[in-house]
Short mmCIF file of C-alpha atoms and ligand atoms in Angstrom, two decimals:
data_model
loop_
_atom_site.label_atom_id
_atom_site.label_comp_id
_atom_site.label_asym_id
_atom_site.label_seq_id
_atom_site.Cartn_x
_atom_site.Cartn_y
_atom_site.Cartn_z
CA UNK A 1 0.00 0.00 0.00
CA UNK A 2 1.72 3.32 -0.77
CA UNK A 3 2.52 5.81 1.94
CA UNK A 4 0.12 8.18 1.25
CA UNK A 5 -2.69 5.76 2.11
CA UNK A 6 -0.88 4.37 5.55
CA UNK A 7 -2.79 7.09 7.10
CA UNK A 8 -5.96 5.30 7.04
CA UNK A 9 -5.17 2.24 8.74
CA UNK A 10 -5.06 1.75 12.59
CA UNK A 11 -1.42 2.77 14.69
CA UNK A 12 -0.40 -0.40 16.01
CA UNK A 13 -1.62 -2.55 13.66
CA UNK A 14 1.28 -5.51 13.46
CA UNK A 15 -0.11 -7.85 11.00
CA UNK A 16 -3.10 -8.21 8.31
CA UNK A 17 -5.90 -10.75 9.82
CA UNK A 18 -6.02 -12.59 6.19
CA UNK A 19 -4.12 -15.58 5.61
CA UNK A 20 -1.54 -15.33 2.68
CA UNK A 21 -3.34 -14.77 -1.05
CA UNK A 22 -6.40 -13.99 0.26
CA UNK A 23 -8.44 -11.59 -1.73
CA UNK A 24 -9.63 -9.46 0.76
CA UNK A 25 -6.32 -7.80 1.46
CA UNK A 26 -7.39 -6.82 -2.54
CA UNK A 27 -10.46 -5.12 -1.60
CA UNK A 28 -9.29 -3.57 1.59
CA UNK A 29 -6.80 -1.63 -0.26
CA UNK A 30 -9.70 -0.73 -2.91
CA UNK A 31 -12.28 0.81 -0.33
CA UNK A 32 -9.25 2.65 1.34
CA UNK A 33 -8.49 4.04 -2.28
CA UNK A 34 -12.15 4.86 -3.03
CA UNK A 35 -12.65 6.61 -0.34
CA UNK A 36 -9.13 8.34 -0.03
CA UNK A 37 -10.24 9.57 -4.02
CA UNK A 38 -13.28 11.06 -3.16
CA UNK A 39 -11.67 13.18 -0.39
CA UNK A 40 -14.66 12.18 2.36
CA UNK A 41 -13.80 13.59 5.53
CA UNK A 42 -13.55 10.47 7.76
CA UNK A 43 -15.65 12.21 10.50
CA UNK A 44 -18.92 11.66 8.02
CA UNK A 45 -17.54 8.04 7.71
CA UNK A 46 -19.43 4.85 9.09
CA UNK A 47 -18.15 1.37 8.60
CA UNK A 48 -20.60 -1.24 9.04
CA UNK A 49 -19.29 -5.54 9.02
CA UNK A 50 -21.14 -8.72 10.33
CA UNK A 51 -18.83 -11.51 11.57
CA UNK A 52 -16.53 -13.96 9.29
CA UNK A 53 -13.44 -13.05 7.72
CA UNK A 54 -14.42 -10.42 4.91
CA UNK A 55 -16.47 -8.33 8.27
CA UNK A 56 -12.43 -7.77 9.36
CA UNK A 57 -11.92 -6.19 6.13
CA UNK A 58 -12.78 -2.49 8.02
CA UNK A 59 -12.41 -3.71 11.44
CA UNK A 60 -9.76 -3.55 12.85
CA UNK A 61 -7.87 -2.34 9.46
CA UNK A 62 -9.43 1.12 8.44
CA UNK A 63 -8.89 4.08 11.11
CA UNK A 64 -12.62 5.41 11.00
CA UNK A 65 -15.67 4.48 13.10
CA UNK A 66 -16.37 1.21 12.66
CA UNK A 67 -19.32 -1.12 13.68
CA UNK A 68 -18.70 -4.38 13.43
CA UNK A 69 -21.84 -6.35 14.52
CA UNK A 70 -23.87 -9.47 14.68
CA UNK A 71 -23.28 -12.30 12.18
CA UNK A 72 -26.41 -11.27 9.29
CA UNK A 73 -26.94 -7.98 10.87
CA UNK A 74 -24.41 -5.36 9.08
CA UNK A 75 -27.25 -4.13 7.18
CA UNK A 76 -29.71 -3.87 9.78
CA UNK A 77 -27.09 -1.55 11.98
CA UNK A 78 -26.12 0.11 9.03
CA UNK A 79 -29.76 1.48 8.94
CA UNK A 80 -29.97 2.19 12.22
CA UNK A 81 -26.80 4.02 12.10
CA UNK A 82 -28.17 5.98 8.56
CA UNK A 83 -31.75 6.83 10.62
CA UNK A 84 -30.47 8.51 13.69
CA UNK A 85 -27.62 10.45 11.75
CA UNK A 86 -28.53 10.94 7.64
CA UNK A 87 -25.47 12.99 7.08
CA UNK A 88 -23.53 9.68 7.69
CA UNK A 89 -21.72 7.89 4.41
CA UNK A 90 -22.19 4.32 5.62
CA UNK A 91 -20.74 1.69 4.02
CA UNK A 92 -20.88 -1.78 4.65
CA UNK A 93 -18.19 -4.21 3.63
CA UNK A 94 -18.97 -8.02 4.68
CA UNK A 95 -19.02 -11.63 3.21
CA UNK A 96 -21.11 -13.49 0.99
CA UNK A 97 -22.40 -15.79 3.89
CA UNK A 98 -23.07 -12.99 6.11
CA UNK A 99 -24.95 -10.62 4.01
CA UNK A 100 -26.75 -13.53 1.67
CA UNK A 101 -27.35 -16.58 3.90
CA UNK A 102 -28.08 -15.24 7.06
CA UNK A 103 -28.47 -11.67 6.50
CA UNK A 104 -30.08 -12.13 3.23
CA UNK A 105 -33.55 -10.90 3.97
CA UNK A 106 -31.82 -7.68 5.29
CA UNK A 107 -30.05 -6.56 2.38
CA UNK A 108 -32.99 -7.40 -0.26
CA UNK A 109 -35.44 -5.14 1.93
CA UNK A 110 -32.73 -2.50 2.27
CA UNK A 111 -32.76 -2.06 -1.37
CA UNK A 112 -36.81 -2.16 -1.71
CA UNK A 113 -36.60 0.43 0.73
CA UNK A 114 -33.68 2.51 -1.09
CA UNK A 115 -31.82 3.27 2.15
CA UNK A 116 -28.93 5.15 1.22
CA UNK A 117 -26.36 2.36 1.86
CA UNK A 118 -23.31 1.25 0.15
CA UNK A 119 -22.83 -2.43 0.80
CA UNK A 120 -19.73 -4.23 -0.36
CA UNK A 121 -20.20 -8.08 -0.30
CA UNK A 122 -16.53 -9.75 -0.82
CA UNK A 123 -18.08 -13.24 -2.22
CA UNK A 124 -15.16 -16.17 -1.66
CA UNK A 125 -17.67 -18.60 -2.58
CA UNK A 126 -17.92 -19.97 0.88
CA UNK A 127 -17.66 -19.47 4.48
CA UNK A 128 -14.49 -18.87 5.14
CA UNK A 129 -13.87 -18.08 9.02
CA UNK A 130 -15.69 -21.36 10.11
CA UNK A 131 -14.48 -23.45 7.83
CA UNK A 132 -15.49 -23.80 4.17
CA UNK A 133 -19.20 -24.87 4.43
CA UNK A 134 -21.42 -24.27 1.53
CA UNK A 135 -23.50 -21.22 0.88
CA UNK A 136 -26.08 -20.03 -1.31
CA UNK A 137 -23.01 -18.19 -3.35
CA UNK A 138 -20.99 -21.68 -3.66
CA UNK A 139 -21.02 -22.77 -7.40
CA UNK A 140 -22.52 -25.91 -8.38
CA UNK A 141 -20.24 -28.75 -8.17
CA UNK A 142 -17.95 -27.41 -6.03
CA UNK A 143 -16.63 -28.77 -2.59
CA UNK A 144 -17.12 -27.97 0.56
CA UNK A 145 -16.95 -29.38 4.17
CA UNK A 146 -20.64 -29.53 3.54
CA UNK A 147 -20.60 -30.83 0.20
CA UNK A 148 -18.09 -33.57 0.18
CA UNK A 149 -19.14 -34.74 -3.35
CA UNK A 150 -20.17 -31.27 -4.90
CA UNK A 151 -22.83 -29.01 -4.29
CA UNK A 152 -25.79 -29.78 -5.73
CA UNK A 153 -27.38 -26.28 -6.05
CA UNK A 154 -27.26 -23.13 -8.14
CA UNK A 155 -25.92 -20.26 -6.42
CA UNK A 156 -27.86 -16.79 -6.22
CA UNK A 157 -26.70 -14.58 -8.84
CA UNK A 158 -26.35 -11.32 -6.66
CA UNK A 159 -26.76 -8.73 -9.48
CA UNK A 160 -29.95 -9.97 -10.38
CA UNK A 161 -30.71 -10.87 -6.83
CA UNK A 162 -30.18 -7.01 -5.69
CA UNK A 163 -31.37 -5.17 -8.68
CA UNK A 164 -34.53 -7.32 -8.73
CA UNK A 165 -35.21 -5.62 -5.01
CA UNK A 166 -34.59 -2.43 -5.92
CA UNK A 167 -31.09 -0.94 -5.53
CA UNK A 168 -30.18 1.51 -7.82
CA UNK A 169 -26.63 0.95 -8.75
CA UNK A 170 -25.28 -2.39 -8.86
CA UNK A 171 -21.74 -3.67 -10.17
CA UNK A 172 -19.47 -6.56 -9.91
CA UNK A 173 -16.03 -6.79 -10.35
CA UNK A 174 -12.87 -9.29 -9.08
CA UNK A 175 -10.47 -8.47 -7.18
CA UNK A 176 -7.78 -9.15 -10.07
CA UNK A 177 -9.55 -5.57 -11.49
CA UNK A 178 -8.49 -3.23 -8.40
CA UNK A 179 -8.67 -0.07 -10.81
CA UNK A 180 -12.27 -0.79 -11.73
CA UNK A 181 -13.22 -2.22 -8.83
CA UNK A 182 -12.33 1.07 -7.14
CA UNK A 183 -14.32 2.79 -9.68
CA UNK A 184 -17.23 1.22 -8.80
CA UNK A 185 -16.56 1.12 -5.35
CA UNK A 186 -16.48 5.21 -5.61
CA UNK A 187 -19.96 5.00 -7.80
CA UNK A 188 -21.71 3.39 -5.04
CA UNK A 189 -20.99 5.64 -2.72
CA UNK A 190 -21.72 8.90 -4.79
CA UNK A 191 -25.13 6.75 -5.68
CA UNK A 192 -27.60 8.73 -2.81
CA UNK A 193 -29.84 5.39 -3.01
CA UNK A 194 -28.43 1.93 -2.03
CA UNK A 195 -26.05 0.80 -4.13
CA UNK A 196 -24.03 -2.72 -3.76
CA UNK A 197 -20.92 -3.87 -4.78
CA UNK A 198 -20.01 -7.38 -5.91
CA UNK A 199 -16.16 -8.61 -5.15
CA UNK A 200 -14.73 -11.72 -6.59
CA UNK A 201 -12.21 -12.35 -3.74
CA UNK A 202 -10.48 -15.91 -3.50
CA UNK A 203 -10.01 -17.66 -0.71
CA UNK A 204 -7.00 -20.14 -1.09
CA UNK A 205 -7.49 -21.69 2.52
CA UNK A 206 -10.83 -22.74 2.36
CA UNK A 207 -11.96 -22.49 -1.12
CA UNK A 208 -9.07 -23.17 -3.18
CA UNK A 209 -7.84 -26.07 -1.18
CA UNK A 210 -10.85 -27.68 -1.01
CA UNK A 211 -11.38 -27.79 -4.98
CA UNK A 212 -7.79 -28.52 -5.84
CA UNK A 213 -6.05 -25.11 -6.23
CA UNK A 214 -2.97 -25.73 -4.15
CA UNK A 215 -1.39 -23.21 -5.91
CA UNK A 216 -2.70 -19.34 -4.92
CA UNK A 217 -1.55 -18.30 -8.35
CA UNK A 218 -4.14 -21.22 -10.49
CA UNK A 219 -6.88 -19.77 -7.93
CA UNK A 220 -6.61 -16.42 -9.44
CA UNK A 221 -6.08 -17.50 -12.71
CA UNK A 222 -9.06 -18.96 -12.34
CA UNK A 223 -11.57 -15.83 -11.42
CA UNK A 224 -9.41 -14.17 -14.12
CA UNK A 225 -10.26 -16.64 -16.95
CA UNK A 226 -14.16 -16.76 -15.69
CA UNK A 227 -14.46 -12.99 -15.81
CA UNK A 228 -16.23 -11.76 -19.00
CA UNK A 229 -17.18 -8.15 -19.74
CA UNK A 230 -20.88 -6.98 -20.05
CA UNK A 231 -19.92 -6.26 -23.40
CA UNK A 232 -18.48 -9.35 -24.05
CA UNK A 233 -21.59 -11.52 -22.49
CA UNK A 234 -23.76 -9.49 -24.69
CA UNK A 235 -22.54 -11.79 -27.86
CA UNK A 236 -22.64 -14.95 -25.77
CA UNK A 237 -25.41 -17.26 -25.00
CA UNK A 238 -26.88 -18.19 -21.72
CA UNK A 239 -25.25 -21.95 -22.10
CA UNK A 240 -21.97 -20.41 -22.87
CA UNK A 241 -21.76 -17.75 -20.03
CA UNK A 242 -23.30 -20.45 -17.89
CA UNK A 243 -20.02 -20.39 -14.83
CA UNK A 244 -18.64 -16.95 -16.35
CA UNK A 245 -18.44 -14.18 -14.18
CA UNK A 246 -20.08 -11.14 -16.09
CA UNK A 247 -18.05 -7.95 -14.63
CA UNK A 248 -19.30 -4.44 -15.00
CA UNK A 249 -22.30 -2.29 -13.59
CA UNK A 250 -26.06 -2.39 -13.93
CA UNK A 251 -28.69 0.22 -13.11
CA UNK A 252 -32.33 -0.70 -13.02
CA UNK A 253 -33.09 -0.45 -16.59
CA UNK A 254 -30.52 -3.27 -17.00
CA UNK A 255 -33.04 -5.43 -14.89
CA UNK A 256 -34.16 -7.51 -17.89
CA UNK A 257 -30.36 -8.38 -18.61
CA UNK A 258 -29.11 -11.80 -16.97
CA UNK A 259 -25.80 -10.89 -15.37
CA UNK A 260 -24.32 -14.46 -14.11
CA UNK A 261 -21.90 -14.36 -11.04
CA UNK A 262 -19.43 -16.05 -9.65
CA UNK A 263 -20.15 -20.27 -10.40
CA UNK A 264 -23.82 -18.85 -11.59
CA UNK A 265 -26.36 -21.16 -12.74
CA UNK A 266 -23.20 -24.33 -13.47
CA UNK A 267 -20.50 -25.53 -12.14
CA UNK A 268 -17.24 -23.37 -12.21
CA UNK A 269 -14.77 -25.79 -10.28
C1 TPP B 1 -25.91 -16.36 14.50
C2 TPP B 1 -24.61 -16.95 14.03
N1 TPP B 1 -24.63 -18.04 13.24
C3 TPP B 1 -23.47 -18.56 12.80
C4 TPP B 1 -22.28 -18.00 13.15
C5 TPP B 1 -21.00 -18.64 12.68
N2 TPP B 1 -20.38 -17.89 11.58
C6 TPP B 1 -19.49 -16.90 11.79
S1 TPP B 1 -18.85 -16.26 10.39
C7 TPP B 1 -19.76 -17.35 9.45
C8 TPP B 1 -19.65 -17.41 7.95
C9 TPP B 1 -18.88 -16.28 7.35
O1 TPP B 1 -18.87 -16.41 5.97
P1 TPP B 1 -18.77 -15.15 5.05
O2 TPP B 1 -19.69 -14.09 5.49
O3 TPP B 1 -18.90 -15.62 3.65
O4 TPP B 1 -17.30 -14.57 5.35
P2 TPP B 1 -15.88 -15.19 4.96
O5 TPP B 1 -15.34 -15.75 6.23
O6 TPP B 1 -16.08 -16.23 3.91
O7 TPP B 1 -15.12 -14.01 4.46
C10 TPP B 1 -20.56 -18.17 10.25
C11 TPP B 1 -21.45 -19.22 9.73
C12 TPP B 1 -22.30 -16.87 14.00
N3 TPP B 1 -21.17 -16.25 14.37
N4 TPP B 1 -23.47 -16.36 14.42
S1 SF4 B 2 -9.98 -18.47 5.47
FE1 SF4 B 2 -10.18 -17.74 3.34
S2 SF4 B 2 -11.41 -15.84 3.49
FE2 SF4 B 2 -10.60 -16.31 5.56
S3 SF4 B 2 -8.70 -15.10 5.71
FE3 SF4 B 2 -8.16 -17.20 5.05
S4 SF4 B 2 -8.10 -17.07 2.79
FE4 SF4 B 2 -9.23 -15.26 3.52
MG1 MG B 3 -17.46 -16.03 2.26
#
């Protein structure tokens, strides 16, 4: 991380809480940027995480107030928090088990309700922090400590999942894209509705292991080689973006477009 960005993180931190590769070191550095771009005076800043690994992305890393909560509940706090103080920029930055399994009810309602949110969901395709059980963002196929010979279900595809509730700015992008992933991470915020941000973030302890990456290197490679532009998808057909990862950004009049997201609708393993 350059110097000029050391500012933002906690005095005394001694060590990152991630394990070695693991993407959300990535996206840590990308919210730190976004926000560093935009010039937001930290006072107006509110940083809202469940529990499991990604929910340590802000906490105890970025040097702002930070609320990190109940596993499921970032987005209920983060309302809260946006209620009682509207001149707040909260942003909430957990995993895809957090704010889709357990928490999923939360964020669709949020963005019926077009709370003023930005929500960051780092998706590593499992649960990482207890484990690697499956969730409902694991691709088909893949294994898990739950799924010992593949999972047998589809997983949501979170851009249609979100935009179908109502948010008003939606993109996804991998962590192997910081500079556009930054982009959009600055869009969201700037969106005065509730916006959400997709990550593609490995994880090479519980993911990549599990479904034969040893190497941290293939693992990327991998998210790389599934990541197709929007404009790229547009040419393809459903069976041949079927385990693609379709990166870019959607507002609601993209609603009728099928996205596909990390291991949607096949298997990607
Ligand atoms: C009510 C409740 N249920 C279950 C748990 C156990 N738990 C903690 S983190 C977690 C999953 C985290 O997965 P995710 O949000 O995808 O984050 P990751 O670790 O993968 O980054 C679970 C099941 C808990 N802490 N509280
Ligand atoms: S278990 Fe996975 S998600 Fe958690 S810190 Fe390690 S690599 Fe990252
Ligand atoms: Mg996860």
């Amino acid at each position: 991380m350059p110097r000029s960005l050391e500012s933002y993180l906690r005095p005394g931190l001694k060590a990152t809480t991630f394990c070695p590769g693991c993407g959300h070191g990535i996206l840590l550095h990308a919210v730190i940027r976004a926000v560093h771009e935009l010039g937001i005076d930290r006072r107006d800043l509110l940083f809202v995480s469940g529990i499991g690994c990604a929910a340590w992305i802000p906490s105890p890393h970025i040097l702002a107030d930070t609320l990190h909560t109940l596993h499921g509940r970032a987005v209920a706090y983060a309302t809260g928090a946006k209620l009682a103080n509207p001149k707040l920029q909260v942003i909430v930055v957990s995993g895809d088990g957090d704010l889709v399994s357990i928490g999923g009810n939360h964020l669709i309602h949020a963005a019926r309700r077009g709370i003023d949110l930005t929500v960051i969901c780092a998706n590593n395709e499992i649960y990482g922090m207890t484990g690697g059980q499956a969730g409902p963002t694991t691709p088909g196929g893949a294994l898990s400590a739950t799924t010992p010979a593949g999972n047998p279900h589809p997983p949501f595809d979170l851009v249609r999942l979100v935009l179908g509730a109502g948010a008003a700015y939606v993109a996804r992008y991998p962590v192997t894209q910081p500079r556009p992933l930054t982009d959009a991470i600055k869009r969201a915020i700037r969106t005065p509705a509730f916006a959400f941000v997709e990550v593609a973030s490995p994880c090479p302890t519980q993911f990549g292991r599990r479904n034969r990456f040893d190497d941290v290197g293939a693992l990327y490679d991998r998210i790389r080689n599934l990541s197709v532009s929007r404009a790229e998808a547009a040419g393809r057909s459903k069976e041949e973006l079927r385990g693609r990862i379709v990166v870019g950004e959607w507002t609601p009049d993209d609603l009728h477009l099928a996205a596909g997201g990390p291991g949607a609708g096949g298997a990607a393993c």
